GROMACS .gro file of C-alpha atoms in nm:
model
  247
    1UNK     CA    1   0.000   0.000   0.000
    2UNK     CA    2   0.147   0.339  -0.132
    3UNK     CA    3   0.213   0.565   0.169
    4UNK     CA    4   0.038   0.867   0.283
    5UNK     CA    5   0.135   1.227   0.220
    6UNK     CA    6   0.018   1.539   0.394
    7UNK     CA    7  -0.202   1.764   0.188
    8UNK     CA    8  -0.308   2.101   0.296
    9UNK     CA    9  -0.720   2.234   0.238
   10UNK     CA   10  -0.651   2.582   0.049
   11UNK     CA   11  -0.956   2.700   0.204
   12UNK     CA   12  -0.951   2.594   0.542
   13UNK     CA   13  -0.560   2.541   0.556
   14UNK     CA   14  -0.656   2.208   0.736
   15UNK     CA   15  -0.361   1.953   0.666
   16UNK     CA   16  -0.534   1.585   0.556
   17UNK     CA   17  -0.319   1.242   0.502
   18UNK     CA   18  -0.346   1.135   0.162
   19UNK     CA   19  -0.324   0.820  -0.013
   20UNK     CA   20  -0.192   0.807  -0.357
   21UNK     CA   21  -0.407   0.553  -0.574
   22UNK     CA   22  -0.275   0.270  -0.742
   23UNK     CA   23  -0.354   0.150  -1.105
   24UNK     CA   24  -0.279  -0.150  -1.243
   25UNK     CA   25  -0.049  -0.085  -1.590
   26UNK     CA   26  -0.080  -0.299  -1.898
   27UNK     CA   27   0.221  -0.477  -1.835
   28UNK     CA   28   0.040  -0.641  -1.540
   29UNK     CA   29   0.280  -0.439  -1.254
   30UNK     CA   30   0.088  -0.198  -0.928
   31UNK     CA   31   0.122   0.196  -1.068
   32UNK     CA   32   0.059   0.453  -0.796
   33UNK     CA   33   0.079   0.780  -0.851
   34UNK     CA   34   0.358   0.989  -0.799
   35UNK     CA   35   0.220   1.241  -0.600
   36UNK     CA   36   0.477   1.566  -0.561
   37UNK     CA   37   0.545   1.643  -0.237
   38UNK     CA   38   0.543   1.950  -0.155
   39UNK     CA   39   0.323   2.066  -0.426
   40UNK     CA   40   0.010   2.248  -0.408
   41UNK     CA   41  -0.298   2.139  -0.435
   42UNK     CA   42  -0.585   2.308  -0.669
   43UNK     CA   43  -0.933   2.318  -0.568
   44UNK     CA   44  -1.207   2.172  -0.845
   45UNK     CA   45  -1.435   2.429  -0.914
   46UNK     CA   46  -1.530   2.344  -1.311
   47UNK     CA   47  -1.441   1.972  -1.386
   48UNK     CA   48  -1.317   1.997  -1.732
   49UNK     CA   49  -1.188   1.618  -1.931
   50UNK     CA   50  -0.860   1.738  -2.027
   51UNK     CA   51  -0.745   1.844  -1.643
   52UNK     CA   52  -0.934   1.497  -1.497
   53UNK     CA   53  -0.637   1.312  -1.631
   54UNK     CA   54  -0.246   1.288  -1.591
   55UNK     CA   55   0.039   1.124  -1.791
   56UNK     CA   56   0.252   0.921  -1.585
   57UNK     CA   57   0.536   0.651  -1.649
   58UNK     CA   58   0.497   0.317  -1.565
   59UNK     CA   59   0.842   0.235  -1.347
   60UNK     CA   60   0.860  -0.107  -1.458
   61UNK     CA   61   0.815  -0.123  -1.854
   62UNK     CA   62   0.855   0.222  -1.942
   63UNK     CA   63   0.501   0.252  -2.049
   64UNK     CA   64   0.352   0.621  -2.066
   65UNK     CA   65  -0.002   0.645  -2.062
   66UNK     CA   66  -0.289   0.889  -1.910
   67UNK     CA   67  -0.457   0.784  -1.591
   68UNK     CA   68  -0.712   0.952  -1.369
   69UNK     CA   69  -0.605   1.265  -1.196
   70UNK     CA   70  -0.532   1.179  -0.799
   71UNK     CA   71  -0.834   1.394  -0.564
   72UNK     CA   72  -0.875   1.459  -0.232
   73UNK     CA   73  -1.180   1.587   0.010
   74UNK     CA   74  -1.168   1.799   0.331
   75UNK     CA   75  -1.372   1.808   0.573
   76UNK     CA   76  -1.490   2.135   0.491
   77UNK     CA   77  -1.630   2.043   0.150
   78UNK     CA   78  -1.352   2.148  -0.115
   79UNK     CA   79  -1.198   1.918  -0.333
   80UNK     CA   80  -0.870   1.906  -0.451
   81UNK     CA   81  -0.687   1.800  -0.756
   82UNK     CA   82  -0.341   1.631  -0.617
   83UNK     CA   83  -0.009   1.742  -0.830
   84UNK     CA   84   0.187   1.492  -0.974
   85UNK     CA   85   0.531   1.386  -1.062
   86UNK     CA   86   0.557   1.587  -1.430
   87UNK     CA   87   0.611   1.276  -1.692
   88UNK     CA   88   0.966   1.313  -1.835
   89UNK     CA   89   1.001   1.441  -2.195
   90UNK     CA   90   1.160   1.212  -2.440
   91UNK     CA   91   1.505   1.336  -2.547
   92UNK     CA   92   1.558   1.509  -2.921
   93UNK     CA   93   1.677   1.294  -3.177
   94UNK     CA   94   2.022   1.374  -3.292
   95UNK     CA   95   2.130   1.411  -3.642
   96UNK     CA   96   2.501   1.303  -3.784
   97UNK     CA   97   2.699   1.556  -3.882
   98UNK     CA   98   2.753   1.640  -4.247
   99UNK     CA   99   3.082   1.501  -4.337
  100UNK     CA  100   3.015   1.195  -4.112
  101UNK     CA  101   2.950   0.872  -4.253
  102UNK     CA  102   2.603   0.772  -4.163
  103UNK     CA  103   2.640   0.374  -4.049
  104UNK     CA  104   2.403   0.131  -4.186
  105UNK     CA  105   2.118  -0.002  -3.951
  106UNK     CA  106   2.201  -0.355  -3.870
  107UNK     CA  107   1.858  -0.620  -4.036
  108UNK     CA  108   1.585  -0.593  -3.803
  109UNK     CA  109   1.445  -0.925  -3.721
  110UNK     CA  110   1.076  -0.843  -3.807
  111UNK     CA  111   0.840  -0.973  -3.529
  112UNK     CA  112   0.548  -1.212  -3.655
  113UNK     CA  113   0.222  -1.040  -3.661
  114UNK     CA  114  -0.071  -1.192  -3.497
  115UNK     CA  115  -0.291  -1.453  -3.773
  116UNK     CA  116  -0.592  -1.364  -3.861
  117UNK     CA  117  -0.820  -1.646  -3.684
  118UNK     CA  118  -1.074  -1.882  -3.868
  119UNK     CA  119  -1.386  -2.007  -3.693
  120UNK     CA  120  -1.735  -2.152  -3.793
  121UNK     CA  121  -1.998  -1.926  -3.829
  122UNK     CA  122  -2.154  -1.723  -3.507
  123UNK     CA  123  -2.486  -1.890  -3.441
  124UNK     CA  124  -2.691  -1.597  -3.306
  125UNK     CA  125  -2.936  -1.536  -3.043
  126UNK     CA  126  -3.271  -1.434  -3.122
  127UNK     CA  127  -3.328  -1.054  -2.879
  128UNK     CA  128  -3.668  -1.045  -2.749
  129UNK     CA  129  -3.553  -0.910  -2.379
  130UNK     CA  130  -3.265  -0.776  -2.220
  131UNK     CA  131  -3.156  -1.111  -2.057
  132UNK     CA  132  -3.146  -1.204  -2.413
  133UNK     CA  133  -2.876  -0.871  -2.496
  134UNK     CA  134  -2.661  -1.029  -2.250
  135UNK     CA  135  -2.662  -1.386  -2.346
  136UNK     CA  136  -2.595  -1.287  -2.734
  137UNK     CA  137  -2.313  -1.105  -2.590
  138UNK     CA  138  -2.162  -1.366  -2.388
  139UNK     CA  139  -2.220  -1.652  -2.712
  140UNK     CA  140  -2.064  -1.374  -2.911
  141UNK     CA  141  -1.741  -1.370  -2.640
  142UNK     CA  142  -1.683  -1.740  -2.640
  143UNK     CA  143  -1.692  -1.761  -3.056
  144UNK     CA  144  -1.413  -1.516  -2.994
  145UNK     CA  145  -1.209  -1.735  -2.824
  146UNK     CA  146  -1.308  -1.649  -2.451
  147UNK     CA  147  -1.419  -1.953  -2.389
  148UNK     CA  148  -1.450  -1.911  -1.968
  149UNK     CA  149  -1.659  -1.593  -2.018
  150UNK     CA  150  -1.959  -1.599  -1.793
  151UNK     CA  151  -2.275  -1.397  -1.692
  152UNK     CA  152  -2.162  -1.178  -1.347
  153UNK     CA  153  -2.434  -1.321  -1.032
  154UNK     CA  154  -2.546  -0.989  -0.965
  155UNK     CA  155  -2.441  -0.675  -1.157
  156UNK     CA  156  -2.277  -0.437  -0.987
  157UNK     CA  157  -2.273  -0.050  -0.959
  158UNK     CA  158  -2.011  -0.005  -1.238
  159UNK     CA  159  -2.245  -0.196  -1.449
  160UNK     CA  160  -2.005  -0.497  -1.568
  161UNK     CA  161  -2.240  -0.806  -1.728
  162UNK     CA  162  -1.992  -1.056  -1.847
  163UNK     CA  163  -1.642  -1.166  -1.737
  164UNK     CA  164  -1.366  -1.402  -1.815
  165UNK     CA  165  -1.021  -1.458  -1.838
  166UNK     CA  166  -0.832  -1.140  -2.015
  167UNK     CA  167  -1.202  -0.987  -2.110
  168UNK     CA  168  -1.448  -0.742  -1.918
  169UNK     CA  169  -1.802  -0.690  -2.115
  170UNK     CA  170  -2.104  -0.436  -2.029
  171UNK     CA  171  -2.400  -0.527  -2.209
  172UNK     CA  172  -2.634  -0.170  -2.307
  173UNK     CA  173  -2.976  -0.336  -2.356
  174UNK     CA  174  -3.200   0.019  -2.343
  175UNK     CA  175  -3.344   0.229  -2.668
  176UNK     CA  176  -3.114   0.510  -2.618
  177UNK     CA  177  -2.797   0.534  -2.699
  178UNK     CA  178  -2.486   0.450  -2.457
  179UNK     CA  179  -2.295   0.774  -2.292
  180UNK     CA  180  -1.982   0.855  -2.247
  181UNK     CA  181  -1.977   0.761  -1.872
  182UNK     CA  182  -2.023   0.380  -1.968
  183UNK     CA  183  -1.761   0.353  -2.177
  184UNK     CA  184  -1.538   0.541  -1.941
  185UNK     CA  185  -1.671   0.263  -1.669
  186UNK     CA  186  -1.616  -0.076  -1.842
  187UNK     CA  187  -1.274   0.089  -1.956
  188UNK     CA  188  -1.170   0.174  -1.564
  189UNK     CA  189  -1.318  -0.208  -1.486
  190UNK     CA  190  -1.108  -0.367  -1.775
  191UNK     CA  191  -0.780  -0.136  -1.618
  192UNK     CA  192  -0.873  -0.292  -1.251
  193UNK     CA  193  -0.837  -0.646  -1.379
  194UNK     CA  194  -0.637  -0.587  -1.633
  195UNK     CA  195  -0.843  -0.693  -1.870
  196UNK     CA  196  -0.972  -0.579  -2.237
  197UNK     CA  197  -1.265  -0.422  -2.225
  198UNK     CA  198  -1.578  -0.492  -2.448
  199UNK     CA  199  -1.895  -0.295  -2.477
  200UNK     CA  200  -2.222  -0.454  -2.658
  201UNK     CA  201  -2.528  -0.182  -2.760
  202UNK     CA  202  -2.851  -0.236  -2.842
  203UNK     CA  203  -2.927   0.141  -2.998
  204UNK     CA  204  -2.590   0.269  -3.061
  205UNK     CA  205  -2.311   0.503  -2.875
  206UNK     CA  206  -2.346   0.898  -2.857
  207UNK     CA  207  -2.046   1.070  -3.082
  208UNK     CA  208  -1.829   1.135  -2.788
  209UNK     CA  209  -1.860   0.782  -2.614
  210UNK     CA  210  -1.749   0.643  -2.973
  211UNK     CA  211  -1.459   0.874  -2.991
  212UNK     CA  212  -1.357   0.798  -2.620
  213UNK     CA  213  -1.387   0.461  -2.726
  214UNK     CA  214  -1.150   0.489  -3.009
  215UNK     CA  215  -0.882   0.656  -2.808
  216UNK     CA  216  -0.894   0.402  -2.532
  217UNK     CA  217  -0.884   0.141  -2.788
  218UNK     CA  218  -1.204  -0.011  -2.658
  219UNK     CA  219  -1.425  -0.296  -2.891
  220UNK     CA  220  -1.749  -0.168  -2.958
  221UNK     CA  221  -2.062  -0.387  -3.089
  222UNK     CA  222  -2.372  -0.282  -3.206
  223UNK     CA  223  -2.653  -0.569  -3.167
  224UNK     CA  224  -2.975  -0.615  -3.341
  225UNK     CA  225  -3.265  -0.809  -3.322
  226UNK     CA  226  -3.090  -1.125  -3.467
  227UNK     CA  227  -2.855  -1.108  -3.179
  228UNK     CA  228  -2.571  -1.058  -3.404
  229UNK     CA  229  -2.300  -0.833  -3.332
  230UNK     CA  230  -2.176  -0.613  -3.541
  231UNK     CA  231  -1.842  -0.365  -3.513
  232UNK     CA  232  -1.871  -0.027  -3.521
  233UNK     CA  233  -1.504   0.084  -3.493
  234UNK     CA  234  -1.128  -0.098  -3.567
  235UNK     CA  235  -1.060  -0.243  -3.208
  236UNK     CA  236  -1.421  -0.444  -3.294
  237UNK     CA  237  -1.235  -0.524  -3.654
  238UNK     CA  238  -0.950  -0.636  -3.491
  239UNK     CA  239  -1.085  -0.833  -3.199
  240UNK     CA  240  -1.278  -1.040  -3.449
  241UNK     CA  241  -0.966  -1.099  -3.700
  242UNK     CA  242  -0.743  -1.208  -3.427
  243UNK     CA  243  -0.983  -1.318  -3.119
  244UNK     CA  244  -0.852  -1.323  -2.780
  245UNK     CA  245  -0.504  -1.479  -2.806
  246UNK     CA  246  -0.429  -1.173  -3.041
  247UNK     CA  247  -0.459  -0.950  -2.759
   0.00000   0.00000   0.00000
């Protein structure tokens, strides 16, 4: 568990103990957030999307990547956003001189890209409820090679339907179209157990949950009647050309 750090109220000048959270990164190893000490906090007055998020560096595999901005309450009501370690910058690429020789780049063994997988037809699920959404969904997971996948006993707050081995899945089975917040959900689910996230809709995403979708590299499915998926964006593209030992 990450250790505490003091953190003083602006308003109240109260000091609280605060403990850094702690992400899991792709490569599988605990990230907490490198809080600066002795920085100074900034209350939230107007949450905007771009200042909700910081780039950090992942200590173990070098990884940088954007994770949730570290908060923290007082007592007294204000929140604060909690500064950070700033990410380092990469260095500038240097350039040979003129009358210098450039040397050859040794043959780079080219790695073997994933195979495209080939499977038997899906064998859909007729929709006539939403019980029927999520077990379309969960056939549609196992023909992608997630063959453990199963239907969660009671769904919880964050709204996850489906799990397995590697794979998260939230199941949309309403007229409207998903929001923003549920992609941003099964995404923070699929980062807890570091898993890919998967999200199946029965009416379609709003413009910004498909873009957020896009730039967290998130599957997304669009699901008639038939109860036959269908991609909406590359991840979806991908997920289905390579299944889930391509990921």
């Amino acid at each position: 568990m990450a250790d505490s750090v003091p953190v003083r109220c602006p308003t109240c000048r109260r000091e609280n103990a605060f403990t850094p959270p702690t992400f899991p990164c792709a490569c599988g190893a605990p990230l907490t957030m490198p809080v600066l000490r002795g920085g100074v906090p900034v209350e939230i007055v107007h949450r905007t999307w771009q200042a909700s998020w910081v780039e950090v560096r992942c200590e173990v595999c070098g990884r940088q990547d954007e994770w949730p901005a570290p908060e923290s309450g007082c007592a007294c009501g204000t929140v604060v956003r909690v500064p950070v370690v700033p990410a380092p910058v990469p260095p500038e690429p240097t350039f040979p001189s003129l009358g210098a020789p450039t040397p050859k780049p040794a043959p780079a063994q080219a790695a073997d890209p994933p195979r495209a997988i080939l499977r038997p037809a899906f064998r859909p699920v007729t929709i006539r409820t939403a019980r029927d959404c999520v077990t379309a969904a969960e056939q549609y997971l196992k023909w992608l090679g997630f063959a453990d996948v199963a239907r969660t006993q009671e769904r919880t707050a964050s709204g996850v339907d489906l799990r397995g081995t590697g794979v998260v899945a939230q199941v949309d089975p309403t007229t409207r179209s998903t929001k923003l917040r549920e992609i941003e959900c099964v995404w923070l689910n699929g980062l807890n157990d570091s898993a890919i996230a998967v999200f199946f809709s029965l009416a379609g995403y709003a413009r910004d949950a498909r873009a957020r979708a896009d730039e967290l590299h998130i599957p997304l499915y669009v699901m008639d009647l038939t109860g036959t998926p269908q991609p909406v964006n590359d991840p979806a593209d991908e997920l289905i050309r390579y299944g889930a030992t391509g990921r």
